[in-house]
């Protein structure tokens, strides 16, 4: 074979190899772009799930706060009823006068003894169960 034909053949082989490499690069680039798209979609799904879980957490916190507020309101109403039963003619007194009467009554020896007996009989670690 002549040198021209041999050179032409080598050039064609080189061109073919170059084309194959370009196609591989394009395929690899396309694969990478597809992977990026898939990962972006997955991230969007995760973001949506995260938002849902955050909202669920907020709802649970709100419910817990509401439950605690109701327990406190119930306890305050009960204690107010007790005060009104114990104090004679409670409607004629102002809140300040009621508080003064209670403060005076809590400074008696009888109160201190009863208080100490009750306290000693209780587990003070968890006061939230007291109603």
mmCIF file of C-alpha atoms in Angstrom:
data_model
loop_
_atom_site.group_PDB
_atom_site.id
_atom_site.type_symbol
_atom_site.label_atom_id
_atom_site.label_comp_id
_atom_site.label_asym_id
_atom_site.label_seq_id
_atom_site.Cartn_x
_atom_site.Cartn_y
_atom_site.Cartn_z
ATOM 1 C CA UNK A 1 0.000 0.000 0.000
ATOM 2 C CA UNK A 2 1.085 3.442 -0.653
ATOM 3 C CA UNK A 3 1.908 5.929 2.035
ATOM 4 C CA UNK A 4 -1.036 8.155 1.080
ATOM 5 C CA UNK A 5 -3.532 5.349 1.521
ATOM 6 C CA UNK A 6 -1.916 4.340 4.802
ATOM 7 C CA UNK A 7 -1.967 7.931 6.080
ATOM 8 C CA UNK A 8 -5.586 8.310 4.993
ATOM 9 C CA UNK A 9 -6.476 5.107 6.780
ATOM 10 C CA UNK A 10 -4.747 6.290 9.944
ATOM 11 C CA UNK A 11 -6.560 9.619 9.741
ATOM 12 C CA UNK A 12 -9.901 7.850 9.392
ATOM 13 C CA UNK A 13 -9.123 5.676 12.409
ATOM 14 C CA UNK A 14 -8.110 8.720 14.411
ATOM 15 C CA UNK A 15 -11.300 10.524 13.370
ATOM 16 C CA UNK A 16 -13.356 7.482 14.320
ATOM 17 C CA UNK A 17 -11.667 7.306 17.735
ATOM 18 C CA UNK A 18 -12.215 11.030 18.228
ATOM 19 C CA UNK A 19 -15.899 10.668 17.349
ATOM 20 C CA UNK A 20 -16.243 7.724 19.728
ATOM 21 C CA UNK A 21 -14.644 9.739 22.533
ATOM 22 C CA UNK A 22 -16.939 12.690 21.824
ATOM 23 C CA UNK A 23 -19.975 10.399 21.922
ATOM 24 C CA UNK A 24 -18.784 8.863 25.192
ATOM 25 C CA UNK A 25 -18.249 12.329 26.678
ATOM 26 C CA UNK A 26 -21.690 13.437 25.495
ATOM 27 C CA UNK A 27 -23.225 10.294 26.924
ATOM 28 C CA UNK A 28 -21.386 10.802 30.193
ATOM 29 C CA UNK A 29 -22.451 14.463 30.275
ATOM 30 C CA UNK A 30 -26.038 13.448 29.605
ATOM 31 C CA UNK A 31 -25.853 10.825 32.358
ATOM 32 C CA UNK A 32 -24.488 13.400 34.788
ATOM 33 C CA UNK A 33 -27.237 15.860 33.854
ATOM 34 C CA UNK A 34 -29.852 13.134 34.379
ATOM 35 C CA UNK A 35 -28.334 12.327 37.763
ATOM 36 C CA UNK A 36 -28.423 15.994 38.693
ATOM 37 C CA UNK A 37 -32.095 16.186 37.694
ATOM 38 C CA UNK A 38 -32.928 13.076 39.721
ATOM 39 C CA UNK A 39 -31.089 14.416 42.753
ATOM 40 C CA UNK A 40 -32.845 17.780 42.443
ATOM 41 C CA UNK A 41 -36.225 16.017 42.321
ATOM 42 C CA UNK A 42 -35.268 13.933 45.348
ATOM 43 C CA UNK A 43 -34.198 17.067 47.209
ATOM 44 C CA UNK A 44 -37.496 18.776 46.386
ATOM 45 C CA UNK A 45 -39.380 15.758 47.743
ATOM 46 C CA UNK A 46 -37.245 15.842 50.894
ATOM 47 C CA UNK A 47 -37.888 19.580 51.280
ATOM 48 C CA UNK A 48 -41.643 18.968 51.040
ATOM 49 C CA UNK A 49 -41.417 16.155 53.611
ATOM 50 C CA UNK A 50 -39.330 18.357 55.925
ATOM 51 C CA UNK A 51 -41.907 21.144 55.702
ATOM 52 C CA UNK A 52 -44.697 18.661 56.487
ATOM 53 C CA UNK A 53 -42.819 17.352 59.522
ATOM 54 C CA UNK A 54 -42.096 20.882 60.746
ATOM 55 C CA UNK A 55 -45.790 21.767 60.435
ATOM 56 C CA UNK A 56 -46.728 18.574 62.257
ATOM 57 C CA UNK A 57 -44.305 19.499 65.055
ATOM 58 C CA UNK A 58 -45.854 22.962 65.331
ATOM 59 C CA UNK A 59 -49.330 21.420 65.558
ATOM 60 C CA UNK A 60 -48.207 19.080 68.328
ATOM 61 C CA UNK A 61 -46.624 21.957 70.260
ATOM 62 C CA UNK A 62 -49.800 23.982 69.866
ATOM 63 C CA UNK A 63 -51.922 21.081 71.134
ATOM 64 C CA UNK A 64 -49.615 20.545 74.108
ATOM 65 C CA UNK A 65 -49.748 24.262 74.992
ATOM 66 C CA UNK A 66 -53.526 24.287 74.670
ATOM 67 C CA UNK A 67 -53.847 21.214 76.891
ATOM 68 C CA UNK A 68 -51.584 22.756 79.536
ATOM 69 C CA UNK A 69 -53.519 26.042 79.384
ATOM 70 C CA UNK A 70 -56.813 24.175 79.888
ATOM 71 C CA UNK A 71 -55.381 22.271 82.865
ATOM 72 C CA UNK A 72 -54.164 25.527 84.404
ATOM 73 C CA UNK A 73 -57.494 27.288 83.806
ATOM 74 C CA UNK A 74 -59.367 24.361 85.356
ATOM 75 C CA UNK A 75 -57.068 24.376 88.394
ATOM 76 C CA UNK A 76 -57.448 28.156 88.842
ATOM 77 C CA UNK A 77 -61.230 27.936 88.651
ATOM 78 C CA UNK A 78 -61.305 25.110 91.184
ATOM 79 C CA UNK A 79 -59.035 26.989 93.588
ATOM 80 C CA UNK A 80 -61.123 30.147 93.176
ATOM 81 C CA UNK A 81 -64.257 28.183 94.036
ATOM 82 C CA UNK A 82 -62.548 26.815 97.135
ATOM 83 C CA UNK A 83 -61.584 30.335 98.252
ATOM 84 C CA UNK A 84 -65.155 31.544 97.742
ATOM 85 C CA UNK A 85 -66.503 28.616 99.796
ATOM 86 C CA UNK A 86 -64.065 29.175 102.660
ATOM 87 C CA UNK A 87 -64.353 32.970 102.933
ATOM 88 C CA UNK A 88 -67.707 34.183 104.195
ATOM 89 C CA UNK A 89 -69.354 36.792 101.949
ATOM 90 C CA UNK A 90 -66.528 36.757 99.365
ATOM 91 C CA UNK A 91 -68.327 39.136 97.011
ATOM 92 C CA UNK A 92 -67.982 42.088 99.377
ATOM 93 C CA UNK A 93 -64.178 41.896 99.331
ATOM 94 C CA UNK A 94 -61.791 43.148 96.654
ATOM 95 C CA UNK A 95 -59.091 40.870 95.262
ATOM 96 C CA UNK A 96 -56.514 42.697 97.376
ATOM 97 C CA UNK A 97 -58.564 42.154 100.540
ATOM 98 C CA UNK A 98 -58.974 38.443 99.755
ATOM 99 C CA UNK A 99 -55.220 38.180 99.241
ATOM 100 C CA UNK A 100 -54.599 39.972 102.549
ATOM 101 C CA UNK A 101 -56.973 37.594 104.383
ATOM 102 C CA UNK A 102 -55.223 34.582 102.860
ATOM 103 C CA UNK A 103 -51.786 35.956 103.752
ATOM 104 C CA UNK A 104 -52.875 36.530 107.355
ATOM 105 C CA UNK A 105 -54.363 33.055 107.606
ATOM 106 C CA UNK A 106 -51.187 31.439 106.273
ATOM 107 C CA UNK A 107 -49.122 32.925 109.095
ATOM 108 C CA UNK A 108 -50.854 31.033 111.903
ATOM 109 C CA UNK A 109 -49.318 28.138 113.792
ATOM 110 C CA UNK A 110 -52.252 25.891 112.865
ATOM 111 C CA UNK A 111 -51.616 26.619 109.166
ATOM 112 C CA UNK A 112 -47.889 25.886 109.492
ATOM 113 C CA UNK A 113 -48.499 22.527 111.169
ATOM 114 C CA UNK A 114 -51.117 21.452 108.618
ATOM 115 C CA UNK A 115 -48.893 22.628 105.772
ATOM 116 C CA UNK A 116 -45.865 20.703 107.056
ATOM 117 C CA UNK A 117 -47.920 17.527 107.488
ATOM 118 C CA UNK A 118 -49.293 17.791 103.961
ATOM 119 C CA UNK A 119 -45.918 18.608 102.413
ATOM 120 C CA UNK A 120 -44.200 15.720 104.169
ATOM 121 C CA UNK A 121 -46.816 13.341 102.770
ATOM 122 C CA UNK A 122 -46.275 14.430 99.155
ATOM 123 C CA UNK A 123 -43.733 13.665 96.456
ATOM 124 C CA UNK A 124 -42.637 17.147 95.344
ATOM 125 C CA UNK A 125 -40.794 15.966 92.233
ATOM 126 C CA UNK A 126 -43.846 16.241 89.999
ATOM 127 C CA UNK A 127 -46.158 19.108 90.908
ATOM 128 C CA UNK A 128 -47.962 18.995 87.549
ATOM 129 C CA UNK A 129 -50.287 16.200 88.692
ATOM 130 C CA UNK A 130 -51.682 18.294 91.541
ATOM 131 C CA UNK A 131 -55.147 19.532 90.707
#
